[in-house]
Structures are given as structure tokens and as C-alpha cells.
Amino acid sequence: MAFIEAHNLVKTYTPRGSGIVRALDGLTLAVPRASVQALLGPNGAGKTTAVKVLTTLVVPDSGTATIGGVDVMRDGDLVRPIIGVSGQYAAVDENLTGFENLDMVGRLYHLGRQESRARAKELIDLFDLTEAQNRPVKGFSGGMRRRIDLAGALVTRPRVLFLDEPTTGLDPRSRLGMWDIITSLVGEGTTVLLTTQYLEEADRLADSISVIDGGKVIAEGTSDELKASIGGQRVELNLVSASDRQKTFEVLARHGNSRPTISPDERTLTVSVVDGPTALQLILAELGASGVALFDAGMRRPTLDDVFLRLTGHAASDEDSPNGTGKKRDTGKKRPNRGRRARDEDPTPSPGAAHTDPDRT
Ligand SMILES: Nc1ncnc2c1ncn2[C@@H]1O[C@H](COP(=O)(O)OP(=O)(O)O)[C@@H](O)[C@H]1O
Ligand SMILES: [Mg+2]
């Protein structure tokens, strides 16, 4: 039995003035002990709702969940002492210092005065907050807030840690620092469930990734498996003239290992390739010889958008921007290909895809 198990979790909301929202729509997960599981998905995918259900903060409409064999819904009192949660929005008292915040958590958990202080000190050092420990949190940077919030989740040495988007909104340097901290925790045997919108983050930290959309898992595997399922590197070309699209499509199709895609304006073509530099050279040579003019040409790694486009037929950023400025996703809406697994995916873009191939248009 996996350490964290969730089976067919369903949670619906009926916000005033709109239809029913299926925040979780049959979510199933199995996380082995001492491993890191990523829930990768765009805004509105159901990540926070999943964390809330597993941490006893929200009761699902149906489905089951266990942590360490204990029923999360029935025996929440037994689950809470062994878990720690660090949320998308840091839950710290602005007016207390970093040290006081951690000490307070220890007291709330009845650690006792001495042990609370000792644990707070230990975590302050571990998280490199020694300089800031006696300053009120309201003066902390975003990265420091996240660290103090995560430290708070660790006061009781939980065996399971839930990290809800631990680095969203952080600058690159703070993000790297956070990744180091998470990596060292895992080395100590903590089981971690981490949510993220970043493929790169899941890639770096997780043993296994569940891609979620519309409240359910649409693909799962290691980062290598997922990337292989959508192809490794991408070659992307920008045409000067859309009239060259057919010729370019044929060249890309010959050198790529997936069907090339064409943007709606018909001037950007992308294909996944096995060996990026070699493929790019060959493609450029052939296009040069046939007189196709390019604005831009280059290689790139698959992004979350590529994963989503291939798995769901819609881009992750269709309705939401990754930084959360977009409006909420309507999870009730049916989309092509939803629910299919990476392993049975065929390489042809669906008719509803944002990118189409020239044979269809
Ligand atoms: N308390 C709530 N009331 C109404 N709708 C909610 C509530 N919480 C979440 N939702 C909706 O459920 C869906 C999933 O939300 P959430 O779990 O927060 O997604 P994520 O964390 O992946 O961005 C969204 O459409 C969101 O608007
Ligand atoms: Mg969230």
C-alpha cells in the first residue's frame, strides 16, 4: 500500500451565479513512502483542492483517501499530527518575528517551551534565516516568507509534507534556494506531495509526476517518461511568409519524430526532434536550398504548454496565465481528448487543438 493514497476523489462547488464546478473529478493518486510526487497542472486544475482534501481541510463529496493507512476523512485527528502543509499563500503572522512565528507553532502543537524554542532555532539556522530571525515577518521578502512558512510546517517533524506551489511568484534565486531545501528534506525520508505549474520544478524535484487538469489525472510517470511521450527537444521556425508553410511542414515532418504543428497565424511551425542541433542544421540547410525565408529559428525544451497541448488538445494557458492574472478556468467544460493517458496518445493533434496541421485547414 502506498503511503498516500487517494481514490476517485470528487469535490464540487456551486459558486453563486454560475454552474457547478468540479474542482476534483475522480482524482486518484498513490505516493510511495519517502518519495516526492508532483501534481503538475495549470491554474484551476484542482491542485489546492486536492491538498485541502488530503490535509483534512475540505471534505470531498465522494472518494477515499488514506495516509499511512489511516483514513483521512474518518480519522482526521490521527492524520493531522503526522502531516505538515505549506500553502500557496504563506500563512505567517506578519507582526511576529521569524523566530516567534516558529516558536508559536511549536507551542500550538504542545511541544513545550524549551523544545519549541530549540526547534525554532534549529529551523532558523537550517533555512538560513539567522539574520532575519528577530525582524517582524512583514519586512520579509517573498522568498523569506516562503522559507519561514515552510519552516513552520516542519516544526513537528512531519512524516508527510504537502507543498502547494512552493515557488510560484519567487525570483529565480529564491526558487533555487527553495529547491535545495526541499531536496534535503527528501533525503531525510519525508514523503512529499508537491503541486506546481512548472514542468521544470516537477522535473527537478519529483520522483513521479501526475499531470492534472479538470480535477483528474490525465497522465503520470517520471519526468523522462512524460517528456518522451511528448518528444524531447523542439525545433521552432518563424516564417517570413505564411505561403511557405506547406513546404516547411514537409521538411519538418521528415526530420521530426512527431507531426509538426502550425500556429493559428500559420507562420510558426514546431516539431519535436530526437537530436536538436543536428535536426536544426539539416532543416535550415534544406529550407535555405528551397528559398524559404525565416524570421527566426531555434530549439527549445518542452514546456507545460506542450504537455497540455498533446494530452488535452488545449494549451495550459488557454484561459489562465501562469502567474494567475487570468480569469478562472471553467472546469465543467468538456474538452477534446480529456482523460486520455500519455501512453495511448497518438501524435496527431486533435481537431480542437490550438495548433492545426495544413492538411486539415
Ligand atoms: N471554495 C471554492 N468555491 C468555489 N469554487 C472553488 C472553490 N475552491 C476552488 N474552486 C474552484 O475549483 C477549481 C479548482 O481550484 P483549485 O483547486 O484552487 O485549483 P489550482 O490550485 O490547481 O489552481 C477552480 O475552478 C476553482 O475556481
Ligand atoms: Mg492552487
Short mmCIF file of C-alpha atoms and ligand atoms in Angstrom, two decimals:
data_model
loop_
_atom_site.label_atom_id
_atom_site.label_comp_id
_atom_site.label_asym_id
_atom_site.label_seq_id
_atom_site.Cartn_x
_atom_site.Cartn_y
_atom_site.Cartn_z
CA MET A 1 0.00 0.00 0.00
CA ALA A 2 1.35 3.44 -0.94
CA PHE A 3 1.89 5.93 1.88
CA ILE A 4 -0.54 8.47 0.46
CA GLU A 5 -3.47 7.01 -1.43
CA ALA A 6 -6.40 8.80 -2.95
CA HIS A 7 -9.10 7.05 -4.88
CA ASN A 8 -11.70 8.70 -7.08
CA LEU A 9 -11.92 11.95 -5.11
CA VAL A 10 -14.75 14.21 -6.23
CA LYS A 11 -15.33 17.70 -4.88
CA THR A 12 -17.84 20.07 -6.42
CA TYR A 13 -18.57 23.71 -5.70
CA THR A 14 -21.61 25.70 -6.75
CA PRO A 15 -20.48 29.31 -6.68
CA ARG A 16 -23.31 31.82 -6.68
CA GLY A 17 -24.36 32.93 -10.14
CA SER A 18 -22.61 30.14 -12.03
CA GLY A 19 -22.90 26.45 -12.71
CA ILE A 20 -21.40 23.57 -10.80
CA VAL A 21 -17.58 23.44 -10.67
CA ARG A 22 -15.98 20.02 -10.42
CA ALA A 23 -12.77 21.03 -8.61
CA LEU A 24 -11.90 17.33 -8.26
CA ASP A 25 -13.44 14.94 -10.75
CA GLY A 26 -12.22 11.47 -9.82
CA LEU A 27 -8.67 12.18 -8.68
CA THR A 28 -6.62 9.05 -7.96
CA LEU A 29 -3.07 9.06 -6.58
CA ALA A 30 -0.61 6.65 -4.97
CA VAL A 31 2.56 8.08 -3.43
CA PRO A 32 5.19 5.65 -2.08
CA ARG A 33 6.84 6.37 1.28
CA ALA A 34 9.86 8.72 1.22
CA SER A 35 9.24 9.79 -2.37
CA VAL A 36 8.29 13.10 -3.96
CA GLN A 37 5.13 13.21 -6.01
CA ALA A 38 4.35 16.28 -8.12
CA LEU A 39 0.85 17.35 -9.08
CA LEU A 40 1.51 19.36 -12.20
CA GLY A 41 -1.27 21.46 -13.65
CA PRO A 42 -2.37 24.97 -14.63
CA ASN A 43 -4.41 27.38 -12.52
CA GLY A 44 -7.76 25.87 -11.67
CA ALA A 45 -6.68 22.26 -12.27
CA GLY A 46 -7.67 21.25 -8.73
CA LYS A 47 -4.23 21.17 -7.08
CA THR A 48 -5.10 23.19 -3.99
CA THR A 49 -8.40 21.35 -3.56
CA ALA A 50 -6.52 18.03 -3.64
CA VAL A 51 -4.12 19.30 -0.96
CA LYS A 52 -7.02 20.57 1.14
CA VAL A 53 -8.81 17.21 1.00
CA LEU A 54 -5.66 15.26 1.86
CA THR A 55 -4.86 17.58 4.76
CA THR A 56 -8.41 17.29 6.19
CA LEU A 57 -9.33 20.93 5.47
CA VAL A 58 -12.04 20.07 2.95
CA VAL A 59 -14.42 17.10 2.91
CA PRO A 60 -14.87 15.60 -0.57
CA ASP A 61 -18.29 14.69 -1.99
CA SER A 62 -17.07 11.15 -2.58
CA GLY A 63 -13.94 9.04 -2.85
CA THR A 64 -11.45 7.74 -0.31
CA ALA A 65 -8.02 8.79 0.92
CA THR A 66 -5.53 7.29 3.35
CA ILE A 67 -2.19 8.46 4.72
CA GLY A 68 -0.04 5.78 6.30
CA GLY A 69 -3.09 3.52 6.14
CA VAL A 70 -5.20 5.95 8.20
CA ASP A 71 -8.50 7.12 6.72
CA VAL A 72 -8.17 10.88 6.11
CA MET A 73 -11.90 11.63 6.24
CA ARG A 74 -12.81 9.37 9.16
CA ASP A 75 -9.72 9.74 11.35
CA GLY A 76 -8.53 13.29 10.68
CA ASP A 77 -7.33 13.59 14.28
CA LEU A 78 -4.80 10.81 13.67
CA VAL A 79 -3.70 12.22 10.32
CA ARG A 80 -3.09 15.83 11.37
CA PRO A 81 -0.18 15.13 13.75
CA ILE A 82 1.87 13.40 11.05
CA ILE A 83 1.42 15.95 8.25
CA GLY A 84 2.78 19.41 7.52
CA VAL A 85 1.36 21.90 4.99
CA SER A 86 2.96 24.88 3.36
CA GLY A 87 0.46 26.77 1.29
CA GLN A 88 0.37 28.77 -1.90
CA TYR A 89 -0.07 31.88 0.25
CA ALA A 90 2.30 31.91 3.21
CA ALA A 91 0.39 31.59 6.49
CA VAL A 92 2.51 33.57 8.90
CA ASP A 93 1.78 36.25 11.49
CA GLU A 94 3.04 39.48 9.98
CA ASN A 95 3.68 41.17 13.30
CA LEU A 96 5.72 38.40 14.88
CA THR A 97 9.39 37.88 14.10
CA GLY A 98 10.58 34.85 12.19
CA PHE A 99 11.66 33.20 15.41
CA GLU A 100 8.38 34.00 17.19
CA ASN A 101 6.34 32.54 14.36
CA LEU A 102 8.14 29.21 14.60
CA ASP A 103 8.08 29.22 18.41
CA MET A 104 4.33 29.86 18.29
CA VAL A 105 3.76 26.87 16.01
CA GLY A 106 5.68 24.67 18.44
CA ARG A 107 3.55 25.91 21.34
CA LEU A 108 0.33 25.34 19.40
CA TYR A 109 1.44 21.76 18.91
CA HIS A 110 2.24 21.41 22.63
CA LEU A 111 5.95 20.90 22.15
CA GLY A 112 6.70 22.67 25.43
CA ARG A 113 8.59 25.91 25.96
CA GLN A 114 12.12 24.60 25.73
CA GLU A 115 11.60 22.25 22.87
CA SER A 116 9.64 24.85 20.89
CA ARG A 117 12.48 27.34 21.21
CA ALA A 118 15.13 24.78 20.37
CA ARG A 119 13.24 23.60 17.29
CA ALA A 120 12.62 27.20 16.14
CA LYS A 121 16.34 27.97 16.45
CA GLU A 122 17.29 24.82 14.58
CA LEU A 123 14.93 25.66 11.69
CA ILE A 124 16.05 29.30 11.55
CA ASP A 125 19.60 28.06 11.00
CA LEU A 126 18.60 25.34 8.56
CA PHE A 127 16.66 27.86 6.45
CA ASP A 128 19.38 30.45 6.50
CA LEU A 129 17.18 32.99 8.28
CA THR A 130 19.59 33.78 11.10
CA GLU A 131 19.96 37.41 10.04
CA ALA A 132 16.19 37.90 9.86
CA GLN A 133 15.08 35.92 12.88
CA ASN A 134 14.44 38.94 15.08
CA ARG A 135 12.70 41.07 12.47
CA PRO A 136 8.92 41.09 12.02
CA VAL A 137 7.82 38.99 9.07
CA LYS A 138 6.08 41.99 7.46
CA GLY A 139 9.51 43.21 6.33
CA PHE A 140 10.46 39.87 4.77
CA SER A 141 10.93 39.34 1.03
CA GLY A 142 8.71 36.83 -0.79
CA GLY A 143 11.44 34.20 -0.67
CA MET A 144 11.96 34.66 3.08
CA ARG A 145 8.22 34.38 3.71
CA ARG A 146 8.06 31.11 1.85
CA ARG A 147 11.01 29.79 3.82
CA ILE A 148 9.54 30.76 7.18
CA ASP A 149 6.20 29.26 6.15
CA LEU A 150 7.87 26.01 5.13
CA ALA A 151 9.90 26.03 8.35
CA GLY A 152 6.59 26.37 10.23
CA ALA A 153 5.31 23.24 8.50
CA LEU A 154 8.41 21.36 9.71
CA VAL A 155 8.28 22.28 13.39
CA THR A 156 6.64 18.99 14.33
CA ARG A 157 8.92 16.89 12.06
CA PRO A 158 6.00 15.64 9.94
CA ARG A 159 6.42 12.38 8.05
CA VAL A 160 4.38 13.79 5.18
CA LEU A 161 4.74 17.25 3.75
CA PHE A 162 2.29 18.97 1.41
CA LEU A 163 3.78 21.87 -0.53
CA ASP A 164 1.26 23.85 -2.54
CA GLU A 165 3.11 25.77 -5.28
CA PRO A 166 6.16 26.41 -3.08
CA THR A 167 7.93 28.64 -5.60
CA THR A 168 5.17 30.37 -7.58
CA GLY A 169 5.97 34.06 -7.71
CA LEU A 170 9.53 33.69 -6.41
CA ASP A 171 12.53 35.18 -8.17
CA PRO A 172 14.93 32.66 -9.75
CA ARG A 173 17.46 32.80 -6.92
CA SER A 174 14.89 32.21 -4.16
CA ARG A 175 13.45 29.41 -6.25
CA LEU A 176 16.82 27.66 -6.41
CA GLY A 177 17.20 28.06 -2.63
CA MET A 178 13.76 26.52 -2.08
CA TRP A 179 14.61 23.59 -4.35
CA ASP A 180 17.75 22.89 -2.31
CA ILE A 181 15.78 22.88 0.92
CA ILE A 182 13.12 20.55 -0.46
CA THR A 183 15.79 18.21 -1.83
CA SER A 184 17.50 17.95 1.55
CA LEU A 185 14.20 17.21 3.31
CA VAL A 186 13.52 14.36 1.00
CA GLY A 187 16.95 12.95 1.74
CA GLU A 188 15.78 12.60 5.34
CA GLY A 189 12.92 10.30 4.38
CA THR A 190 9.98 12.72 4.32
CA THR A 191 7.19 11.84 1.89
CA VAL A 192 6.36 14.94 -0.14
CA LEU A 193 3.37 15.86 -2.27
CA LEU A 194 4.19 18.99 -4.20
CA THR A 195 1.94 20.98 -6.51
CA THR A 196 3.37 23.12 -9.26
CA GLN A 197 2.65 24.80 -12.58
CA TYR A 198 6.23 24.37 -13.70
CA LEU A 199 7.39 21.31 -15.57
CA GLU A 200 10.95 22.30 -14.71
CA GLU A 201 10.19 22.23 -11.00
CA ALA A 202 8.49 18.84 -11.17
CA ASP A 203 11.39 17.65 -13.27
CA ARG A 204 13.95 18.79 -10.74
CA LEU A 205 12.25 17.60 -7.54
CA ALA A 206 9.81 14.80 -8.19
CA ASP A 207 10.28 11.05 -8.48
CA SER A 208 6.93 10.82 -10.16
CA ILE A 209 4.63 13.37 -11.79
CA SER A 210 0.85 13.34 -12.11
CA VAL A 211 -0.34 15.83 -14.69
CA ILE A 212 -3.75 17.07 -13.64
CA ASP A 213 -6.41 19.01 -15.46
CA GLY A 214 -10.09 19.42 -14.77
CA GLY A 215 -9.73 17.74 -11.37
CA LYS A 216 -8.31 14.46 -12.58
CA VAL A 217 -5.01 12.87 -13.53
CA ILE A 218 -4.54 12.95 -17.30
CA ALA A 219 -1.04 11.44 -17.43
CA GLU A 220 1.52 10.14 -14.99
CA GLY A 221 5.06 8.88 -14.94
CA THR A 222 8.58 10.00 -14.31
CA SER A 223 9.71 13.22 -15.89
CA ASP A 224 11.62 11.26 -18.53
CA GLU A 225 8.57 9.18 -19.36
CA LEU A 226 6.37 12.24 -19.75
CA LYS A 227 8.90 14.07 -21.87
CA ALA A 228 9.45 11.02 -24.03
CA SER A 229 5.69 10.77 -24.51
CA ILE A 230 5.59 14.28 -25.97
CA GLY A 231 9.02 14.16 -27.62
CA GLY A 232 12.22 15.70 -26.27
CA GLN A 233 13.56 18.87 -27.86
CA ARG A 234 11.57 21.09 -30.17
CA VAL A 235 12.67 22.87 -33.32
CA GLU A 236 10.63 26.01 -33.86
CA LEU A 237 10.66 28.17 -37.00
CA ASN A 238 9.09 31.55 -37.77
CA LEU A 239 8.33 32.15 -41.42
CA VAL A 240 8.54 35.47 -43.18
CA SER A 241 5.66 34.41 -45.39
CA ALA A 242 2.81 32.08 -44.47
CA SER A 243 2.79 30.88 -48.08
CA ASP A 244 5.88 28.76 -47.28
CA ARG A 245 4.04 26.81 -44.61
CA GLN A 246 3.33 23.69 -46.66
CA LYS A 247 6.93 23.36 -47.89
CA THR A 248 8.24 23.94 -44.36
CA PHE A 249 5.76 21.49 -42.88
CA GLU A 250 7.08 18.76 -45.20
CA VAL A 251 10.71 19.44 -44.28
CA LEU A 252 9.90 19.40 -40.55
CA ALA A 253 7.86 16.23 -40.90
CA ARG A 254 10.87 14.49 -42.45
CA HIS A 255 13.25 15.43 -39.65
CA GLY A 256 10.93 15.35 -36.67
CA ASN A 257 9.54 12.48 -34.63
CA SER A 258 6.05 13.92 -34.32
CA ARG A 259 3.64 15.62 -36.66
CA PRO A 260 4.64 19.30 -36.93
CA THR A 261 2.19 21.84 -35.56
CA ILE A 262 1.34 25.20 -37.11
CA SER A 263 0.23 28.26 -35.15
CA PRO A 264 -3.12 29.90 -35.96
CA ASP A 265 -1.35 32.70 -37.89
CA GLU A 266 0.36 29.94 -39.93
CA ARG A 267 3.80 31.44 -39.53
CA THR A 268 5.21 29.45 -36.59
CA LEU A 269 5.89 25.75 -37.07
CA THR A 270 7.14 23.40 -34.38
CA VAL A 271 8.21 19.79 -34.39
CA SER A 272 9.74 17.52 -31.75
CA VAL A 273 13.10 16.02 -32.66
CA VAL A 274 15.49 13.46 -31.17
CA ASP A 275 18.77 15.33 -31.66
CA GLY A 276 18.09 19.08 -31.66
CA PRO A 277 21.33 20.55 -33.02
CA THR A 278 21.63 18.03 -35.87
CA ALA A 279 17.98 18.31 -36.84
CA LEU A 280 18.13 22.12 -36.77
CA GLN A 281 21.17 22.17 -39.08
CA LEU A 282 19.59 19.79 -41.57
CA ILE A 283 16.28 21.62 -41.54
CA LEU A 284 17.92 25.02 -42.06
CA ALA A 285 20.06 23.67 -44.92
CA GLU A 286 17.03 22.22 -46.71
CA LEU A 287 14.90 25.30 -46.23
CA GLY A 288 17.77 27.53 -47.38
CA ALA A 289 18.18 25.47 -50.52
CA SER A 290 14.49 25.77 -51.35
CA GLY A 291 14.44 29.53 -50.74
CA VAL A 292 12.24 29.65 -47.62
CA ALA A 293 12.90 32.90 -45.71
CA LEU A 294 12.87 32.75 -41.90
CA PHE A 295 12.43 35.41 -39.25
CA ASP A 296 13.67 33.16 -36.51
CA ALA A 297 14.75 29.58 -35.91
CA GLY A 298 15.74 27.76 -32.75
CA MET A 299 15.49 24.85 -30.36
CA ARG A 300 13.60 24.69 -27.12
CA ARG A 301 12.65 22.21 -24.40
CA PRO A 302 9.05 21.05 -24.00
CA THR A 303 7.02 23.38 -21.83
CA LEU A 304 3.94 22.73 -19.75
CA ASP A 305 2.00 24.07 -22.73
CA ASP A 306 3.47 21.36 -24.96
CA VAL A 307 2.47 18.68 -22.44
CA PHE A 308 -1.02 20.07 -22.19
CA LEU A 309 -1.47 20.57 -25.87
CA ARG A 310 -0.55 16.99 -26.53
CA LEU A 311 -2.53 15.49 -23.68
CA THR A 312 -5.68 17.57 -23.73
CA GLY A 313 -5.85 19.27 -27.09
CA HIS A 314 -5.81 22.69 -25.39
CA ALA A 315 -2.97 24.84 -24.15
CA ALA A 316 -2.39 25.19 -20.41
CA SER A 317 -2.62 28.94 -20.80
CA ASP A 318 -5.83 28.95 -22.88
CA GLU A 319 -7.78 30.70 -20.20
CA ASP A 320 -5.25 31.36 -17.47
CA SER A 321 -1.83 32.85 -17.41
CA PRO A 322 0.72 31.02 -15.24
CA ASN A 323 1.11 33.99 -12.93
CA GLY A 324 -2.53 33.89 -12.06
CA THR A 325 -3.68 37.11 -13.69
CA GLY A 326 -6.13 35.34 -15.98
CA LYS A 327 -9.69 34.54 -15.13
CA LYS A 328 -10.71 31.23 -13.63
CA ARG A 329 -10.88 28.15 -15.80
CA ASP A 330 -14.32 26.68 -16.34
CA THR A 331 -13.62 23.14 -15.29
CA GLY A 332 -17.08 21.95 -16.22
CA LYS A 333 -16.38 22.44 -19.92
CA LYS A 334 -15.71 19.34 -21.98
CA ARG A 335 -12.52 19.38 -23.97
CA PRO A 336 -11.23 17.06 -26.66
CA ASN A 337 -9.04 14.15 -25.59
CA ARG A 338 -9.59 14.78 -21.91
CA GLY A 339 -8.85 11.82 -19.72
CA ARG A 340 -6.52 10.04 -22.08
CA ARG A 341 -3.20 8.82 -20.82
CA ALA A 342 0.16 9.79 -22.24
CA ARG A 343 0.88 6.20 -23.11
CA ASP A 344 -2.03 5.75 -25.50
CA GLU A 345 -1.68 9.18 -27.01
CA ASP A 346 -1.37 9.28 -30.76
CA PRO A 347 0.76 12.04 -32.23
CA THR A 348 -1.98 13.66 -34.31
CA PRO A 349 -3.26 16.93 -32.88
CA SER A 350 -6.98 16.79 -32.16
CA PRO A 351 -9.41 18.84 -34.26
CA GLY A 352 -9.92 21.19 -31.32
CA ALA A 353 -6.21 21.86 -30.83
CA ALA A 354 -4.93 25.41 -30.81
CA HIS A 355 -2.43 24.35 -33.44
CA THR A 356 -3.58 22.61 -36.58
CA ASP A 357 -1.88 20.89 -39.44
CA PRO A 358 -2.21 22.14 -43.00
CA ASP A 359 -3.98 19.02 -44.26
CA ARG A 360 -6.97 19.95 -42.19
CA THR A 361 -7.21 23.64 -42.93
N1 LIG B 1 -14.22 27.48 -2.29
C1 LIG B 1 -14.46 27.42 -3.60
N2 LIG B 1 -15.64 27.85 -4.10
C2 LIG B 1 -15.91 27.78 -5.42
N3 LIG B 1 -15.06 27.29 -6.34
C3 LIG B 1 -13.87 26.85 -5.91
C4 LIG B 1 -13.51 26.89 -4.52
N4 LIG B 1 -12.25 26.37 -4.40
C5 LIG B 1 -11.87 26.04 -5.64
N5 LIG B 1 -12.83 26.32 -6.55
C6 LIG B 1 -12.76 26.07 -8.00
O1 LIG B 1 -12.31 24.75 -8.18
C7 LIG B 1 -11.38 24.69 -9.26
C8 LIG B 1 -10.06 24.13 -8.77
O2 LIG B 1 -9.47 25.08 -7.90
P1 LIG B 1 -8.07 24.85 -7.20
O3 LIG B 1 -8.07 23.54 -6.52
O4 LIG B 1 -7.80 26.04 -6.37
O5 LIG B 1 -7.09 24.80 -8.45
P2 LIG B 1 -5.50 25.04 -8.52
O6 LIG B 1 -4.96 25.02 -7.13
O7 LIG B 1 -4.99 23.93 -9.38
O8 LIG B 1 -5.30 26.36 -9.20
C9 LIG B 1 -11.31 26.10 -9.81
O9 LIG B 1 -12.21 26.20 -10.90
C10 LIG B 1 -11.74 26.95 -8.67
O10 LIG B 1 -12.29 28.16 -9.11
MG MG B 2 -3.78 26.40 -6.09
#
